[in-house]
Short mmCIF file of C-alpha atoms in Angstrom, two decimals:
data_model
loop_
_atom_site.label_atom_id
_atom_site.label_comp_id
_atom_site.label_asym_id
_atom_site.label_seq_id
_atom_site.Cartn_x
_atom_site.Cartn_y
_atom_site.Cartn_z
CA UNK A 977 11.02 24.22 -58.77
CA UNK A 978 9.44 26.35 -61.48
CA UNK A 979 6.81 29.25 -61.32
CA UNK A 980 5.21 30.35 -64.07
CA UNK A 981 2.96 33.55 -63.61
CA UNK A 982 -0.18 34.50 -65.43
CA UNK A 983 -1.79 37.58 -66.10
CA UNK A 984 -4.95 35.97 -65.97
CA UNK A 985 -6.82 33.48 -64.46
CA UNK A 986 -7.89 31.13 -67.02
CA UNK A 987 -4.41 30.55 -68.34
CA UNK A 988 -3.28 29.47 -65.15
CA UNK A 989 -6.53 27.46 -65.04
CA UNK A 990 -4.97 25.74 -68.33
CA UNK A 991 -1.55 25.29 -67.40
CA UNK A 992 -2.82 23.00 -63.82
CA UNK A 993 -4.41 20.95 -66.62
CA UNK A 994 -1.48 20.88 -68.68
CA UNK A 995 1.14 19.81 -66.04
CA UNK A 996 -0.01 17.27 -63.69
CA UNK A 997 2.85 18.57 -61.51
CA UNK A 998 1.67 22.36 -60.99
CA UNK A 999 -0.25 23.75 -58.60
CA UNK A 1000 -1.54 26.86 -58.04
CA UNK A 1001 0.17 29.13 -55.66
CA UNK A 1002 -1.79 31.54 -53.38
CA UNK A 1003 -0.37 32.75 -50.02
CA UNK A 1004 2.31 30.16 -50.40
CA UNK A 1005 1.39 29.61 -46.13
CA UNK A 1006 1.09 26.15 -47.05
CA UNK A 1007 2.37 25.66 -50.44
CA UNK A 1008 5.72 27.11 -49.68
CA UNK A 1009 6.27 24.97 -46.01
CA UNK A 1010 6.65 21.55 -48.44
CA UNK A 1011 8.73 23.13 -50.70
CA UNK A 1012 11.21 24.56 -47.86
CA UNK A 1013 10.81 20.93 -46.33
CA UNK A 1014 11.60 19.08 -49.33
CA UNK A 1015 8.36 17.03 -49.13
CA UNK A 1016 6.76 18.95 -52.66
CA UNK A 1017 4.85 16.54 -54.77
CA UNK A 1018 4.87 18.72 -57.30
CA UNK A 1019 7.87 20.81 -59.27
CA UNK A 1020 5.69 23.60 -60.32
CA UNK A 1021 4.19 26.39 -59.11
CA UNK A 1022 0.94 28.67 -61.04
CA UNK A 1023 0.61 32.20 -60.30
CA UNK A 1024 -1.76 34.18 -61.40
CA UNK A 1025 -2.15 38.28 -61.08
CA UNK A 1026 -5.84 38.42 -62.41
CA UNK A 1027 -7.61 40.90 -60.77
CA UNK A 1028 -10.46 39.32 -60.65
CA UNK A 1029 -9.51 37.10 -58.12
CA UNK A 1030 -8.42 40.35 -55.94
CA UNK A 1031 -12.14 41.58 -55.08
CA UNK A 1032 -13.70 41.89 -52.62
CA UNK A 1033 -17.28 43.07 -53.20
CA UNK A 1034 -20.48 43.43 -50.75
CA UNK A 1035 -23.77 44.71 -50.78
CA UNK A 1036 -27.00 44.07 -48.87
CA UNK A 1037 -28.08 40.72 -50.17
CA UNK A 1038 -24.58 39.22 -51.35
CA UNK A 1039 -20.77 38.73 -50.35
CA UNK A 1040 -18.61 38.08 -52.97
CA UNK A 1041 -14.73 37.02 -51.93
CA UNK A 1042 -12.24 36.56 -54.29
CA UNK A 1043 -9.69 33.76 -54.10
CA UNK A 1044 -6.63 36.03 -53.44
CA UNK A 1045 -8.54 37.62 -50.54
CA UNK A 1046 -6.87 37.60 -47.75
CA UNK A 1047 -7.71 36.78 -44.14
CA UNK A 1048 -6.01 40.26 -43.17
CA UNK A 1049 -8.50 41.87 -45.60
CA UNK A 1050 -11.53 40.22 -44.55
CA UNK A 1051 -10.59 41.60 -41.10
CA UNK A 1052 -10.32 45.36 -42.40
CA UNK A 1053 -13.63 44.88 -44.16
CA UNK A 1054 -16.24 46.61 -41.12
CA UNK A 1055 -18.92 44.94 -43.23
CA UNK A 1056 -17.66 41.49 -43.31
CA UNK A 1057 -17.66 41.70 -39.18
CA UNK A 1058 -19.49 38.24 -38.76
CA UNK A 1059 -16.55 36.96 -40.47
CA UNK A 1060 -14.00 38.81 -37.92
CA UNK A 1061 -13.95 35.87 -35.26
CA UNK A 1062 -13.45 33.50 -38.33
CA UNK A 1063 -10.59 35.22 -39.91
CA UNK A 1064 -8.94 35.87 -36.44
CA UNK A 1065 -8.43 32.20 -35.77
CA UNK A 1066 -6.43 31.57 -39.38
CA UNK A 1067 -2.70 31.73 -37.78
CA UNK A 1068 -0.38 35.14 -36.45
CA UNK A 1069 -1.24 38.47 -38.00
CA UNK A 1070 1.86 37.76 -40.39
CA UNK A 1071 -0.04 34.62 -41.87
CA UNK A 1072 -3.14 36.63 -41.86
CA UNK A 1073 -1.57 39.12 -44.26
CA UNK A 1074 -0.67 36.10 -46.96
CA UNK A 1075 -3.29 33.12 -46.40
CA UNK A 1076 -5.92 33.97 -48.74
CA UNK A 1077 -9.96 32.61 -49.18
CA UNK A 1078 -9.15 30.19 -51.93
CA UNK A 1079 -5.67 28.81 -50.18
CA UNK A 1080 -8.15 28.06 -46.92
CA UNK A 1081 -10.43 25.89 -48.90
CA UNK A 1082 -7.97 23.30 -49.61
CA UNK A 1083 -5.88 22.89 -46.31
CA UNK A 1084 -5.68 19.72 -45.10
CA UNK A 1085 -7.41 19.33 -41.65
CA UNK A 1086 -7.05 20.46 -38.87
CA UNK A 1087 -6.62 23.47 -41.32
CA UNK A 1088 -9.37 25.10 -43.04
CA UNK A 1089 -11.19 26.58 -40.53
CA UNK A 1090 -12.19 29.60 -42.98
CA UNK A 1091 -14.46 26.48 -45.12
CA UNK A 1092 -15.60 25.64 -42.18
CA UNK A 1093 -17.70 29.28 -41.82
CA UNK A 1094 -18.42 29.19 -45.42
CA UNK A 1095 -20.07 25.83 -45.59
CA UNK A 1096 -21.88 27.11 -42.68
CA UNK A 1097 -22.63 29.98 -45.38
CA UNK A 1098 -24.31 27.84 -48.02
CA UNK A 1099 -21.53 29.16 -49.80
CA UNK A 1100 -20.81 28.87 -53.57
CA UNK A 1101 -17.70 28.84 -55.62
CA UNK A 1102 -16.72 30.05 -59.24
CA UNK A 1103 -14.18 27.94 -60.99
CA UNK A 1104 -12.31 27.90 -64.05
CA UNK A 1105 -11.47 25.06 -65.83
CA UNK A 1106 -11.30 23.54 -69.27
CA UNK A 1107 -14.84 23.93 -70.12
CA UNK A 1108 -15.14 27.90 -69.21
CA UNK A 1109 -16.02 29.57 -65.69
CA UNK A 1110 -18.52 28.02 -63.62
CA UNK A 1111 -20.30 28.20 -60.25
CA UNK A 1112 -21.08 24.98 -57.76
CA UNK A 1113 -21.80 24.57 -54.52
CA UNK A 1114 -19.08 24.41 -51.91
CA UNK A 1115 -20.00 21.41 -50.59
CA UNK A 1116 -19.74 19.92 -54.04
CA UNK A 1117 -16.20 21.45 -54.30
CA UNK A 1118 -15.50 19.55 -51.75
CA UNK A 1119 -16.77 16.10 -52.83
CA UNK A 1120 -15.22 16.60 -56.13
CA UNK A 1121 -13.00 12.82 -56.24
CA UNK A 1122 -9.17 13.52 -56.61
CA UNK A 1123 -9.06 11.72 -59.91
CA UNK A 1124 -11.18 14.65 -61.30
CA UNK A 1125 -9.35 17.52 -63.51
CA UNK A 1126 -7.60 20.62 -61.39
CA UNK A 1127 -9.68 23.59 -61.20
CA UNK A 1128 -8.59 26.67 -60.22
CA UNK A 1129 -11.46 28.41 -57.47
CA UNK A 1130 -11.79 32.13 -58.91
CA UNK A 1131 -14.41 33.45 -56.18
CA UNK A 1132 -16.40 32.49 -53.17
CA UNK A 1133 -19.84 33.80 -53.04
CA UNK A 1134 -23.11 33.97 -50.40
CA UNK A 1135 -26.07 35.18 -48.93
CA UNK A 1136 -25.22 37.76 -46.37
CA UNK A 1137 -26.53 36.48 -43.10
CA UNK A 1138 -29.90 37.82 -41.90
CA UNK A 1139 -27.89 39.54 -39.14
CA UNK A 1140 -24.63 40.02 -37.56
CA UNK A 1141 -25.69 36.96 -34.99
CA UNK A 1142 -26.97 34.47 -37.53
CA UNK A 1143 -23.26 33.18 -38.19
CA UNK A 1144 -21.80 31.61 -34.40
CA UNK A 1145 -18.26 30.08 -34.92
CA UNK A 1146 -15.75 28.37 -32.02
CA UNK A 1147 -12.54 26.87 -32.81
CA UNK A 1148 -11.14 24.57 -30.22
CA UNK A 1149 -7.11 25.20 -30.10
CA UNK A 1150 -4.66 24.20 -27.77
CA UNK A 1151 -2.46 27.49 -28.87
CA UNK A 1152 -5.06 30.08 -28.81
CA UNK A 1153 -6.38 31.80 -31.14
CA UNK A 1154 -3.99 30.58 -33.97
CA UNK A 1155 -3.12 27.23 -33.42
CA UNK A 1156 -4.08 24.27 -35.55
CA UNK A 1157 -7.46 23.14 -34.75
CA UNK A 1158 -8.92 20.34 -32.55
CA UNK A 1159 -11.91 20.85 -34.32
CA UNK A 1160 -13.80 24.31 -35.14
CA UNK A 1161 -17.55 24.81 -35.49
CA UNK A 1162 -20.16 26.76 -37.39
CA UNK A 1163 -23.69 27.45 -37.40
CA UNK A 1164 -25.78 29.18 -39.12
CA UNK A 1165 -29.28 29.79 -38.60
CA UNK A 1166 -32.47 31.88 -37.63
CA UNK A 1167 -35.29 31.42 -35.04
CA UNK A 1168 -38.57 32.08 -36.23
CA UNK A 1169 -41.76 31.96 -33.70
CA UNK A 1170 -38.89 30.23 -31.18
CA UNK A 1171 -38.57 27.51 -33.84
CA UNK A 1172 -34.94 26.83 -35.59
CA UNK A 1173 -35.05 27.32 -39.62
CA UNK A 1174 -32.30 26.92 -41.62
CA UNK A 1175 -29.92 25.62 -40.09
CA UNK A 1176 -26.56 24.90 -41.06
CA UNK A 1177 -24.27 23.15 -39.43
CA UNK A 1178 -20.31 22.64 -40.23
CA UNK A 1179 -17.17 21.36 -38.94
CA UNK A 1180 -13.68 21.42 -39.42
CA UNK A 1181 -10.70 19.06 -38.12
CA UNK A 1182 -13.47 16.04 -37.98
CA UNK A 1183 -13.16 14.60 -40.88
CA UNK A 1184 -10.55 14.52 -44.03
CA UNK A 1185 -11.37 17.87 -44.49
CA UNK A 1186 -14.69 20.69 -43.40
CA UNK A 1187 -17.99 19.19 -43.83
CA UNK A 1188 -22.05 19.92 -42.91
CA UNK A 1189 -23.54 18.00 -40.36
CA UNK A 1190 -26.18 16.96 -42.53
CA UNK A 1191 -27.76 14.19 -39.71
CA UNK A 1192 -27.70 17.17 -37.09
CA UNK A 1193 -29.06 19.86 -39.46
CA UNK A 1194 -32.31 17.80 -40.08
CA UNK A 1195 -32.65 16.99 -36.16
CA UNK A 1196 -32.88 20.70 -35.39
CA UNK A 1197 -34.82 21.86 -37.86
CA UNK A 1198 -38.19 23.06 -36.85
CA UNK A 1199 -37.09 22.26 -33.49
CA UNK A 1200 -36.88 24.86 -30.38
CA UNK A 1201 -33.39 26.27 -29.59
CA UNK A 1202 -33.66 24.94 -25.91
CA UNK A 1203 -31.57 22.41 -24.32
CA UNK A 1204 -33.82 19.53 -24.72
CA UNK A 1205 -33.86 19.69 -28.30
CA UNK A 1206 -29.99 20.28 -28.97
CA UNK A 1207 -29.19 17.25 -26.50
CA UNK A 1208 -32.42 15.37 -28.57
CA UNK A 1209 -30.19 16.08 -31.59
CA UNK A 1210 -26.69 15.41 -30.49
CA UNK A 1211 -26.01 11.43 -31.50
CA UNK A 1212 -27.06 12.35 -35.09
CA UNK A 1213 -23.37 14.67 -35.04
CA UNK A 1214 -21.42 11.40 -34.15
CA UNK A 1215 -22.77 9.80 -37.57
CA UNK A 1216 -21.67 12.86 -39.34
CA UNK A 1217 -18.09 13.13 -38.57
CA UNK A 1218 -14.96 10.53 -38.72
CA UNK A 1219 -12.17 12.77 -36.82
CA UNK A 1220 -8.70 11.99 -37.26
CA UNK A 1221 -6.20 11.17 -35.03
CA UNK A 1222 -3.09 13.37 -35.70
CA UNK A 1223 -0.18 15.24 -33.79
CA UNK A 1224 -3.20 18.01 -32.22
CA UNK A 1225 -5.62 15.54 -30.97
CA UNK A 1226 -6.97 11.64 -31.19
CA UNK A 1227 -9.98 10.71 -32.87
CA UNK A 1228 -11.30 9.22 -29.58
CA UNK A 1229 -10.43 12.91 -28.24
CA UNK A 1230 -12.06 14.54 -31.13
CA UNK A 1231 -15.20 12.54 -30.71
CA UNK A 1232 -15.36 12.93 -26.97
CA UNK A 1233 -15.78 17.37 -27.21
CA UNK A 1234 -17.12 17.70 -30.47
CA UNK A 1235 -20.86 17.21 -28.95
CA UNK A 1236 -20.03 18.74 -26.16
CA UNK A 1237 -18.59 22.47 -28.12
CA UNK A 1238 -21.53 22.15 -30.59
CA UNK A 1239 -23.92 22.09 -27.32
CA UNK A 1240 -22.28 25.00 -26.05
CA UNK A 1241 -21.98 27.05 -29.68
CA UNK A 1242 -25.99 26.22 -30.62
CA UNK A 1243 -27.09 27.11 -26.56
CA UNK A 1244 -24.88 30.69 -26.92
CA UNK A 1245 -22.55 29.39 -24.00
CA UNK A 1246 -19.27 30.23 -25.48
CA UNK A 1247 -17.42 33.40 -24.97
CA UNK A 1248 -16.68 34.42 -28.57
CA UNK A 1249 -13.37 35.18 -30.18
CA UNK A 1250 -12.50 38.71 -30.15
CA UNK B 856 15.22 29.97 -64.21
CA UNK B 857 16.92 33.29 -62.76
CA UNK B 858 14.92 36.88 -62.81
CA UNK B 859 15.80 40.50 -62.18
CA UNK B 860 14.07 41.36 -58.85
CA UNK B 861 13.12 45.04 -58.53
CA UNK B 862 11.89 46.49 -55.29
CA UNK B 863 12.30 49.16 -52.20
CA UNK B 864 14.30 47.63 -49.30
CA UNK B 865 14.71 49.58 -46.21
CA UNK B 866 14.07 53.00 -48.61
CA UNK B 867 16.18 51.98 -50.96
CA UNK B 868 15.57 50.89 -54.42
CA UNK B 869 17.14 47.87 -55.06
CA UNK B 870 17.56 45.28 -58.04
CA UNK B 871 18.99 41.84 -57.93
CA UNK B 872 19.42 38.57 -59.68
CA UNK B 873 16.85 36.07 -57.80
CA UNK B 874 16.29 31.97 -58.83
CA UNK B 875 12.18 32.15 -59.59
CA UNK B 876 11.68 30.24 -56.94
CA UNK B 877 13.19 32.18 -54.19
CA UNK B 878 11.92 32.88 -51.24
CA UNK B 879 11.87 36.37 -49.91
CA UNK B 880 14.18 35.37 -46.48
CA UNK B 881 17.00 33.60 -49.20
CA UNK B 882 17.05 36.66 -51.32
CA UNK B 883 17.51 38.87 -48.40
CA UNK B 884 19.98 36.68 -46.14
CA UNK B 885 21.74 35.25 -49.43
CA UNK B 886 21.98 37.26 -52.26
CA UNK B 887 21.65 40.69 -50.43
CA UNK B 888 23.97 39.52 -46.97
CA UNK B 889 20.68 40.78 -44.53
CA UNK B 890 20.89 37.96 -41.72
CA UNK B 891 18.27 39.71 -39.99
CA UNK B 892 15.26 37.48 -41.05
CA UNK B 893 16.30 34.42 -39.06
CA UNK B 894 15.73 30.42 -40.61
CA UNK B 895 13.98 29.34 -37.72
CA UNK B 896 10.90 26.58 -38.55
CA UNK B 897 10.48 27.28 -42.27
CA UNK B 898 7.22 26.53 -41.82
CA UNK B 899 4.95 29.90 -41.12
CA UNK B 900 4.89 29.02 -37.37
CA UNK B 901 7.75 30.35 -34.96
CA UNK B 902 8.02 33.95 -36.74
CA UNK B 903 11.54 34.46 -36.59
CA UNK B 904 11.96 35.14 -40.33
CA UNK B 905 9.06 38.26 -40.13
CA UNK B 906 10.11 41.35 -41.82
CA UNK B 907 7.52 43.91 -43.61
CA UNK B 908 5.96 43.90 -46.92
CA UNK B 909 4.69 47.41 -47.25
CA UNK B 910 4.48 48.05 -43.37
CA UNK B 911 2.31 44.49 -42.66
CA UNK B 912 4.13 41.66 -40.75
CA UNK B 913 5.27 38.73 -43.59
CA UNK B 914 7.00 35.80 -43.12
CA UNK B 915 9.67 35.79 -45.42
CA UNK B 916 10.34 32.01 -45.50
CA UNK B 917 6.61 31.73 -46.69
CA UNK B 918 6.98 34.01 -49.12
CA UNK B 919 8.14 33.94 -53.06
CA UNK B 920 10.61 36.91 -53.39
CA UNK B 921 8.89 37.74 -56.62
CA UNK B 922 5.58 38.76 -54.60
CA UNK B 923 7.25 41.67 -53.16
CA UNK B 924 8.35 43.35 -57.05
CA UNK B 925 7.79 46.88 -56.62
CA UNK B 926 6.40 47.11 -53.49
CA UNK B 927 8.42 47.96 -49.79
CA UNK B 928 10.01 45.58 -47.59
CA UNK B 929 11.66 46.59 -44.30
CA UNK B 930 13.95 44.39 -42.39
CA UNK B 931 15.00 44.71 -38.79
CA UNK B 932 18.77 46.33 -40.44
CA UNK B 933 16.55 49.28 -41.24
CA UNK B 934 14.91 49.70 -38.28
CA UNK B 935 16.96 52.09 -36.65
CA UNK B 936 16.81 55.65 -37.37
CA UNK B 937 20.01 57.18 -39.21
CA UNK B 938 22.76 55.87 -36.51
CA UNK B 939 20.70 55.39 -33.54
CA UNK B 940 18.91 52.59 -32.51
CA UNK B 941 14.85 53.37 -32.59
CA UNK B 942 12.91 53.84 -29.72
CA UNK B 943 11.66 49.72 -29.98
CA UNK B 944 14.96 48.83 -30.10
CA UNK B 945 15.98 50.74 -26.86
CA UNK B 946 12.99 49.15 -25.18
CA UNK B 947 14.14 46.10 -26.29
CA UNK B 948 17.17 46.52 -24.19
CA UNK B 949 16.21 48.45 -21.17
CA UNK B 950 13.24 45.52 -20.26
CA UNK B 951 15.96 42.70 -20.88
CA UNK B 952 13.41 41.43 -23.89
CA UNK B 953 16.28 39.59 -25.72
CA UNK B 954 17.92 36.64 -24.64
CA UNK B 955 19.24 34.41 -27.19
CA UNK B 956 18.39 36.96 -29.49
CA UNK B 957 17.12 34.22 -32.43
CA UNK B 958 13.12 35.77 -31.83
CA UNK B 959 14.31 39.14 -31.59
CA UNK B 960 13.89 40.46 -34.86
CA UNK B 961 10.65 39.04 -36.14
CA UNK B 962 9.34 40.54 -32.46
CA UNK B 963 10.85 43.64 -33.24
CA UNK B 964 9.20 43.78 -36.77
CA UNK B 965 5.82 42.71 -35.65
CA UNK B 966 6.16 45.10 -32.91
CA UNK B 967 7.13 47.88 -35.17
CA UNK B 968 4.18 46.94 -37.62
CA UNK B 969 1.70 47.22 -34.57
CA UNK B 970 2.95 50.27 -33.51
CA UNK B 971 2.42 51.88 -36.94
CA UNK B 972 -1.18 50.94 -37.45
CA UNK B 973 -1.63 51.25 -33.58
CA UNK B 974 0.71 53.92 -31.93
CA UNK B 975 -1.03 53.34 -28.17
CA UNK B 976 -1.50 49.76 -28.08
CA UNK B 977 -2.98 47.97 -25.31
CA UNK B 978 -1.75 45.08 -23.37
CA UNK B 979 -4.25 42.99 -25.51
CA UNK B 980 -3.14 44.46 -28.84
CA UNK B 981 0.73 44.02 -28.05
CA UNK B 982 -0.01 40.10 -27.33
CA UNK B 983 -2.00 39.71 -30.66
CA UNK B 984 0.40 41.54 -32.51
CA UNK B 985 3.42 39.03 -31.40
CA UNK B 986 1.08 36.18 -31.14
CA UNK B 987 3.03 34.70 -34.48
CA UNK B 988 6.43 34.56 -32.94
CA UNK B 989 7.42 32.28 -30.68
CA UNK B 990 10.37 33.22 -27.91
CA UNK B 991 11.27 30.05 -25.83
CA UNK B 992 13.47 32.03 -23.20
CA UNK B 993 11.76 35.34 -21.92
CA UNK B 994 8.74 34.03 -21.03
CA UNK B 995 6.80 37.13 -23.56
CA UNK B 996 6.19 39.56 -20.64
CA UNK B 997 9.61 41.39 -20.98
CA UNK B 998 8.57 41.43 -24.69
CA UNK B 999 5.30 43.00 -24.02
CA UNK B 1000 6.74 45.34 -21.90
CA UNK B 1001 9.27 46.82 -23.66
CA UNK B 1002 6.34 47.40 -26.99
CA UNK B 1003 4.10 49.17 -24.27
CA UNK B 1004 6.89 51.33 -23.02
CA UNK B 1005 8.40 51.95 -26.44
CA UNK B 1006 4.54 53.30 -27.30
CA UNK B 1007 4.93 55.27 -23.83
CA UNK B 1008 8.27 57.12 -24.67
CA UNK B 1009 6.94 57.84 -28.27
CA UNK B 1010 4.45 60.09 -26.25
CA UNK B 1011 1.40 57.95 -27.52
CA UNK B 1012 0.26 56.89 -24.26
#
């Protein structure tokens, strides 16, 4: 195994293109567990040191999260507190202090449960690749085809949420709070005149990998945030997802709560994380 | 490729010869003879190989030795204090939190990073702070006991 280290981020961003057998390295919390198993598909490892990727910056309209940031430092952020029972879900506190932002958005499900919040987010990302630095949409990150050129993701960026309660997160975990997930949930959304607007929906662990509930979004919109409605809603969720079946839980499993938890997160019927 | 690996271990500076690739627990059990960090899963999830990368719980099988160049680890061999044990390690003993031994030092070294940012932990605290390392024999409450009264006897509580 090699490692090559850059000072900056765009090199490294060159060097994934130049060696279809890199990756980038960022915590190494999942990286690292197929090289100690032997089961690395690749043979080389991209650091990079760029600073840029280290900030962390907020103010009162907009988050923006570097790549390297880590779940440990979102949780000693006071201002990134709607984020707390997100980050304190992502494995032990020793994990916490090495998976980073950027690391999260690629797990494999039932990992990921970071994306999962920042879909809910609207988030975007900043990427460099061989055409400069650019910013999409998280969800297209996600739908970018494998085939496509390696980008390296430089920053996550959104709207901060109208208030501290806008954001409402569960993960479902047999080892609580850090186990892999069974599925995890997000919502995002405000209640104007007793009417839903905005709403966001997103899951992890029911599907290849976090999406939006696009079906459920448009079921609730403009509707009232009363039982009724959400239960209305519901069968549009089982159109959205395809769970997997995996060594945490069976599809049929999967399929079976996942109404059930988003009922509970959208009615306010679940005891947050601490 | 090899590389010379600079960095403070246990207070001491120290430089050696590392493969790039390295992780931090084969540096320190192989090339530097500290068995402390224990090769338990490999994989991030039982917390026996924890040690601490400027006083915050790591997991050294996890983690490329070349992240920690010029910054601080402590392993469990530095623990103690001069030649007596530290007040978590006498815990340790008096609450009968060691069986096997394998977990113990990754709980003493996520213990001993709680107990730094936290000196009067509660119960609550204590279980987050271990809730990366697995023990299959004590059952955690002798664990948790012995962090609370090591807190206690360090007149925090």
């Amino acid at each position: 195994m090699r490692v090559h280290t850059f000072d900056n981020a765009r090199d490294a961003a060159n060097a994934l293109l130049d060696d279809s057998s890199a990756r980038i390295l960022g915590g190494g919390t999942l990286m690292m567990r197929a090289v100690n198993e032997g089961t690395a598909t690749f043979n080389t490892l991209v650091r990079t040191k760029d600073p840029a990727l280290q900030r962390l910056r907020t103010d009162t309209s907009r988050v923006e999260l570097g790549a390297a940031v880590t779940m440990a430092q979102i949780l000693a952020t006071p201002d990134l507190n709607y984020l707390h029972p997100v980050a304190a879900t992502v494995g032990g506190p020793a994990i916490r202090q090495m998976a980073t932002i950027g690391g999260n958005l690629f797990a494999p499900s039932p990992y990921g449960d970071f994306a999962v919040a920042l879909l809910a987010l609207d988030a975007r990302v900043q990427v460099y690749s061989s055409f400069g630095t650019r910013e999409l949409a998280l969800t297209a990150l996600f739908g970018t085809p494998p085939s496509a050129p390696p980008r390296l993701v430089g920053a996550v960026t959104f709207s901060r949420p109208r208030s501290e309660q806008a954001l409402h997160y569960h993960k479902v975990t047999r080892v609580t709070p850090k186990g892999a997930s069974v599925l995890s949930l997000a919502a995002c959304f405000t209640v104007r005149g007793e009417r839903l607007s905005g709403v966001r929906l997103a899951a992890g662990a029911l599907a290849a990998g976090p999406i939006r509930l696009a079906r459920m979004e448009r079921a609730l919109e403009g509707q009232r945030l009363e039982a009724a409605a959400v239960a209305s809603a519901l069968p549009q969720m089982l159109d959205d997802i395809a769970p997997p079946t995996d060594a945490i839980a069976s599809t049929r499993y999967r399929r079976a709560i996942a109404p059930v938890y988003l009922r509970r997160l959208l009615l306010g019927e679940l005891t947050p994380w601490a | 490729m090899g590389l010379t690996l600079e960095f403070q271990l246990n207070g001491d500076h120290t430089a050696v010869l590392a493969d790039e690739a390295a992780t931090l627990q084969t540096v320190l059990r192989v090339e530097l003879g500290l068995t402390s960090p224990k090769r338990g899963c490999l994989q991030g999830t039982c917390g026996a190989c924890t040690v601490l990368v400027d006083d915050a719980p790591c997991l050294s099988c996890l983690m490329l030795a070349q992240n920690v160049a010029g910054r601080s680890v402590q392993t469990l061999e530095g623990l103690k204090e001069g030649a007596q044990l530290n007040p978590l390690q006498h815990a340790f003993m008096a609450h009968f939190a060691a069986q096997c031994g394998f977990c113990t030092p990754g709980m003493l070294m996520a213990a001993s990073a709680l107990l730094r940012q936290t000196p009067n932990p509660t119960r609550q605290q204590v279980v987050d702070a271990i809730a990366g390392n697995i023990c299959r024999c004590t059952g955690y409450e002798p664990i948790i006991k012995a962090v609370l009264a090591a807190a206690s006897a360090s007149g925090n509580t």
